[in-house]
Short mmCIF file of C-alpha atoms in Angstrom, two decimals:
data_model
loop_
_atom_site.label_atom_id
_atom_site.label_comp_id
_atom_site.label_asym_id
_atom_site.label_seq_id
_atom_site.Cartn_x
_atom_site.Cartn_y
_atom_site.Cartn_z
CA MET A 1 0.10 -0.06 0.17
CA ASN A 2 1.40 3.33 -1.18
CA ALA A 3 2.07 6.06 1.53
CA PRO A 4 -0.27 9.00 1.38
CA ALA A 5 1.28 11.90 -0.71
CA ASP A 6 1.11 14.45 2.08
CA LEU A 7 -0.38 15.32 5.57
CA ALA A 8 -3.60 16.55 4.20
CA ALA A 9 -4.25 13.24 2.10
CA TRP A 10 -3.36 11.13 5.25
CA LEU A 11 -6.04 13.01 7.33
CA ARG A 12 -8.63 12.42 4.58
CA GLU A 13 -8.13 8.82 4.72
CA GLY A 14 -10.31 8.45 7.68
CA PRO A 15 -11.69 9.89 11.02
CA PHE A 16 -8.86 11.43 13.14
CA ALA A 17 -8.64 12.96 16.49
CA LEU A 18 -6.76 16.23 17.05
CA ALA A 19 -4.63 16.51 20.28
CA MET A 20 -2.79 19.84 21.28
CA SER A 21 0.11 20.13 23.85
CA SER A 22 0.38 22.59 26.75
CA GLY A 23 2.53 25.57 26.16
CA PHE A 24 1.66 28.38 28.36
CA PHE A 25 -0.04 31.08 26.08
CA GLY A 26 0.36 28.75 23.05
CA PHE A 27 -3.61 28.59 22.62
CA PHE A 28 -3.05 31.48 20.18
CA ALA A 29 -0.85 29.18 17.89
CA HIS A 30 -3.37 26.14 18.42
CA CYS A 31 -6.14 28.44 17.11
CA GLY A 32 -4.17 29.35 13.93
CA MET A 33 -3.47 25.72 13.34
CA LEU A 34 -7.02 24.89 13.75
CA MET A 35 -8.26 27.70 11.37
CA ALA A 36 -5.86 26.12 8.77
CA LEU A 37 -7.29 22.65 9.18
CA THR A 38 -10.93 23.72 8.67
CA GLU A 39 -9.99 25.98 5.84
CA HIS A 40 -8.88 22.81 4.10
CA GLY A 41 -12.07 21.02 5.04
CA LEU A 42 -10.41 18.76 7.57
CA GLU A 43 -12.38 18.39 10.75
CA PRO A 44 -11.40 16.24 13.68
CA GLU A 45 -14.03 13.65 14.90
CA ARG A 46 -12.68 14.10 18.50
CA LEU A 47 -10.25 16.31 20.24
CA SER A 48 -7.92 16.07 23.30
CA GLY A 49 -5.44 18.62 25.16
CA SER A 50 -3.59 19.73 28.08
CA SER A 51 -3.76 23.37 29.23
CA ALA A 52 -3.48 25.75 26.08
CA GLY A 53 -4.40 22.54 23.96
CA ALA A 54 -7.25 21.80 26.26
CA LEU A 55 -8.57 25.34 26.12
CA ILE A 56 -8.82 25.34 22.22
CA ALA A 57 -10.04 21.71 22.19
CA GLY A 58 -12.79 22.73 24.74
CA LEU A 59 -13.87 25.82 22.90
CA TYR A 60 -14.10 24.15 19.52
CA GLY A 61 -15.53 20.84 20.74
CA ALA A 62 -18.22 22.84 22.37
CA GLY A 63 -19.26 24.56 19.20
CA MET A 64 -17.31 27.58 18.46
CA THR A 65 -15.93 27.87 15.11
CA PRO A 66 -12.08 28.71 14.72
CA ALA A 67 -13.03 32.24 13.75
CA ASP A 68 -15.15 32.64 16.89
CA ILE A 69 -12.23 31.58 19.03
CA ALA A 70 -9.76 33.88 17.17
CA ARG A 71 -12.19 36.82 17.62
CA VAL A 72 -12.17 36.33 21.40
CA LEU A 73 -8.42 35.90 21.65
CA ARG A 74 -7.84 39.08 19.41
CA GLU A 75 -10.12 40.92 21.96
CA LEU A 76 -8.69 39.38 25.09
CA ARG A 77 -6.62 41.77 27.48
CA ARG A 78 -4.55 40.99 30.57
CA GLU A 79 -6.82 42.71 32.93
CA ASP A 80 -9.78 40.63 31.62
CA PHE A 81 -8.24 37.79 33.63
CA TRP A 82 -6.02 39.36 35.98
CA ASP A 83 -7.24 38.75 39.56
CA PRO A 84 -4.22 38.52 42.00
CA PHE A 85 -5.40 37.06 45.24
CA PRO A 86 -3.38 35.42 48.38
CA GLY A 87 -2.93 31.74 48.13
CA PRO A 88 -0.93 28.96 46.15
CA GLY A 89 -0.61 31.04 42.86
CA LEU A 90 -0.65 34.68 41.90
CA LEU A 91 -4.29 34.60 40.24
CA ARG A 92 -7.43 33.38 41.98
CA GLY A 93 -8.91 32.29 38.51
CA ARG A 94 -12.33 33.64 38.94
CA ARG A 95 -12.16 36.09 36.20
CA PHE A 96 -10.64 33.45 33.76
CA ARG A 97 -13.45 31.08 34.86
CA ALA A 98 -16.07 33.70 34.00
CA ILE A 99 -14.55 34.32 30.51
CA LEU A 100 -14.92 30.63 30.00
CA GLU A 101 -18.70 30.47 31.26
CA HIS A 102 -19.48 33.54 29.09
CA HIS A 103 -18.21 32.26 25.90
CA LEU A 104 -18.82 28.42 25.85
CA PRO A 105 -22.01 27.37 24.12
CA VAL A 106 -22.46 24.38 26.38
CA THR A 107 -22.01 23.81 30.04
CA THR A 108 -20.79 20.23 30.30
CA LEU A 109 -18.29 17.95 28.53
CA GLU A 110 -21.05 15.54 27.65
CA GLN A 111 -22.89 18.45 25.66
CA CYS A 112 -19.99 18.80 23.51
CA ARG A 113 -20.53 18.41 19.54
CA ARG A 114 -17.56 16.12 19.47
CA PRO A 115 -15.97 14.11 22.22
CA VAL A 116 -13.53 16.15 24.22
CA SER A 117 -10.85 14.81 26.70
CA VAL A 118 -9.18 17.40 29.06
CA SER A 119 -5.93 16.36 30.80
CA VAL A 120 -5.39 17.72 34.26
CA CYS A 121 -2.99 16.85 36.89
CA ASP A 122 -4.23 15.36 40.22
CA VAL A 123 -2.24 17.02 42.82
CA LEU A 124 -2.47 14.70 45.51
CA GLY A 125 -1.69 11.69 43.51
CA TRP A 126 0.57 13.53 41.00
CA ARG A 127 -0.85 11.80 38.08
CA THR A 128 -2.80 12.74 35.03
CA ARG A 129 -6.53 12.49 34.96
CA ALA A 130 -8.40 12.79 31.55
CA LEU A 131 -11.66 14.43 31.98
CA ASN A 132 -14.47 13.72 29.62
CA GLN A 133 -17.27 14.39 31.75
CA GLY A 134 -18.69 17.11 34.11
CA PRO A 135 -18.61 20.97 33.93
CA LEU A 136 -16.53 22.03 30.98
CA ALA A 137 -15.68 25.43 32.24
CA THR A 138 -14.24 23.83 35.64
CA ALA A 139 -12.19 21.11 33.42
CA LEU A 140 -10.64 23.81 31.10
CA HIS A 141 -10.03 26.11 34.28
CA ALA A 142 -8.24 23.18 35.80
CA SER A 143 -6.17 22.14 32.81
CA CYS A 144 -4.81 25.77 32.42
CA SER A 145 -4.02 26.42 35.94
CA VAL A 146 -0.32 26.93 35.68
CA PRO A 147 1.50 26.26 38.92
CA LEU A 148 2.34 29.33 40.90
CA MET A 149 0.34 31.40 38.28
CA PHE A 150 -3.21 30.39 39.17
CA HIS A 151 -4.65 28.64 42.41
CA PRO A 152 -5.49 24.90 42.00
CA VAL A 153 -9.00 24.19 40.96
CA TRP A 154 -10.81 21.78 43.24
CA ILE A 155 -13.11 18.95 41.70
CA ASN A 156 -14.87 16.59 44.05
CA GLY A 157 -12.95 17.54 46.93
CA ARG A 158 -9.36 17.12 45.22
CA PRO A 159 -7.12 19.81 43.79
CA TYR A 160 -6.00 19.77 40.40
CA ILE A 161 -3.41 21.89 38.31
CA ASP A 162 -2.19 22.35 34.68
CA GLY A 163 -2.59 19.21 32.76
CA GLY A 164 0.82 19.82 30.99
CA VAL A 165 2.64 19.11 34.24
CA THR A 166 2.16 15.22 33.68
CA ASP A 167 0.72 15.07 30.19
CA ARG A 168 2.36 17.81 28.26
CA ALA A 169 1.40 16.18 24.93
CA GLY A 170 -2.30 16.00 25.85
CA VAL A 171 -3.04 12.74 24.46
CA ALA A 172 -3.69 10.73 27.67
CA GLY A 173 -7.51 10.47 27.08
CA LEU A 174 -7.38 9.06 23.50
CA PRO A 175 -7.82 5.40 23.17
CA VAL A 176 -5.13 3.28 21.53
CA GLY A 177 -5.59 2.72 17.95
CA THR A 178 -6.89 6.26 17.32
CA ARG A 179 -5.54 8.09 14.41
CA ILE A 180 -4.20 11.26 15.81
CA LEU A 181 -2.79 14.53 14.39
CA HIS A 182 -0.82 16.20 17.19
CA HIS A 183 0.28 19.78 17.24
CA HIS A 184 3.31 20.00 19.52
CA LEU A 185 4.51 23.50 21.09
CA GLY A 186 7.92 23.51 21.75
CA SER A 187 8.76 24.50 25.33
CA ARG A 188 11.18 27.08 26.41
CA SER A 189 10.42 26.73 30.16
CA PRO A 190 13.55 27.37 32.44
CA TRP A 191 12.34 24.57 34.59
CA ARG A 192 12.43 21.73 32.03
CA ARG A 193 15.67 19.81 32.21
CA PRO A 194 17.73 19.28 29.18
CA GLY A 195 16.65 15.94 27.37
CA SER A 196 13.30 15.67 29.51
CA PRO A 197 10.81 13.66 27.60
CA ALA A 198 8.30 16.53 28.08
CA LEU A 199 10.22 18.43 25.42
CA ARG A 200 9.90 15.87 22.74
CA PRO A 201 6.74 15.24 20.65
CA PRO A 202 4.93 12.02 21.31
CA GLN A 203 5.41 9.07 19.45
CA ARG A 204 2.71 6.24 19.09
CA ALA A 205 1.32 4.20 16.26
CA GLY A 206 -1.25 6.07 14.19
CA LEU A 207 -0.06 9.69 15.34
CA ILE A 208 1.50 12.33 13.28
CA SER A 209 3.01 15.16 15.32
CA PHE A 210 3.99 18.59 13.85
CA THR A 211 5.90 21.34 15.54
CA ILE A 212 6.15 24.86 14.14
CA GLN A 213 9.57 26.23 14.92
CA GLY A 214 10.22 29.99 15.77
CA LEU A 215 6.53 31.05 16.68
CA ARG A 216 6.45 34.18 18.62
CA ARG A 217 6.17 33.69 22.30
CA ALA A 218 3.18 35.26 24.26
CA GLY A 219 2.29 35.91 27.77
CA PRO A 220 0.30 38.18 30.03
CA SER A 221 2.35 41.30 29.22
CA ARG A 222 2.77 40.17 25.58
CA MET A 223 -0.65 39.48 24.42
CA HIS A 224 0.13 41.10 20.82
CA HIS A 225 2.81 38.47 20.25
CA GLY A 226 0.07 35.85 20.51
CA LEU A 227 -1.63 37.34 17.56
CA LEU A 228 1.40 37.18 15.65
CA ALA A 229 1.58 33.48 16.78
CA LEU A 230 -1.75 32.87 15.65
CA ASP A 231 -1.25 34.16 12.15
CA GLN A 232 2.19 32.45 11.86
CA ALA A 233 0.72 29.02 12.98
CA ARG A 234 -2.12 29.43 10.41
CA ALA A 235 0.30 29.72 7.60
CA ALA A 236 2.69 27.26 8.59
CA THR A 237 -0.25 24.73 8.90
CA HIS A 238 -1.25 25.47 5.49
CA ALA A 239 2.35 24.39 4.55
CA ALA A 240 2.53 21.30 6.87
CA LEU A 241 -0.77 19.81 5.25
CA GLU A 242 1.20 19.84 1.92
CA MET A 243 4.39 18.12 3.23
CA PRO A 244 5.20 15.03 1.74
CA LEU A 245 5.39 11.90 4.22
CA ASP A 246 8.13 9.40 3.75
CA ASP A 247 7.43 5.67 3.04
CA VAL A 248 7.38 4.57 6.89
CA PRO A 249 3.75 3.45 7.54
CA VAL A 250 2.11 5.81 9.92
CA ALA A 251 0.41 2.88 11.57
CA GLN A 252 3.59 1.37 12.55
CA ALA A 253 5.83 4.12 13.77
CA GLY A 254 4.24 7.43 13.56
CA HIS A 255 5.65 10.64 12.22
CA ILE A 256 7.21 13.86 13.34
CA LEU A 257 7.04 16.82 10.93
CA GLU A 258 8.78 20.21 11.71
CA ILE A 259 7.86 23.44 9.70
CA ALA A 260 10.54 26.25 10.05
CA GLN A 261 8.83 29.62 10.94
CA THR A 262 10.81 32.73 10.73
CA LYS A 263 10.34 35.17 13.48
CA GLU A 264 8.62 38.50 12.14
CA LYS A 265 10.62 41.67 12.97
CA GLY A 266 8.85 43.82 15.47
CA PRO A 267 8.46 44.60 19.17
#
């Protein structure tokens, strides 16, 4: 059996899941990637993610279009979610939760138009839990609760934090045998030790992971960089979809693709 000519052809061979990694304010890049996918008529049948990846998976799975999500991100300002409060993190998180509840078209994971799995880290057991039922805003809030930045989120009497702590790839909730397109955000976190497995894209049968190099890095004080990253990721994903695959069957070993993205000049 001949290998598909390019990534888009592989995705069109059958239903696929979209998994998105954590990566601080990388939800801008995830949104741009998703915009490009849908502009090619490629829509995942299910979604999974950690932290930034969980946020985009949840918003899209709940029924928002990529254009809807991009519009919210373009209007987002630091003061919209900035609510410092004493505790085990700088921000209380109530404003962030309110933003989610305002924009989400549905209230629970079960109501999503496509199955969504949200990876969170169980602090007491220090392990990943993949949420696929219960309040959607709560799950997304928990998965995005970056340690020291946000207070932990309590669910059924247990504290949860950023899903990227224990499942950076955001694939824990996807069954074995699922065809997966994985968008991997390269980590530049200073606390990641060199060679850490969390820095590498996941590899499993039936999974293609792609990374866009050189994306602008956004943050609370650099929201405008996020908008640049969104546009960069959108353009780079269009290029990735036309990238030829080698002759190694995806079902056996998986693939890792990389797209070079030169940083734009500017502040």
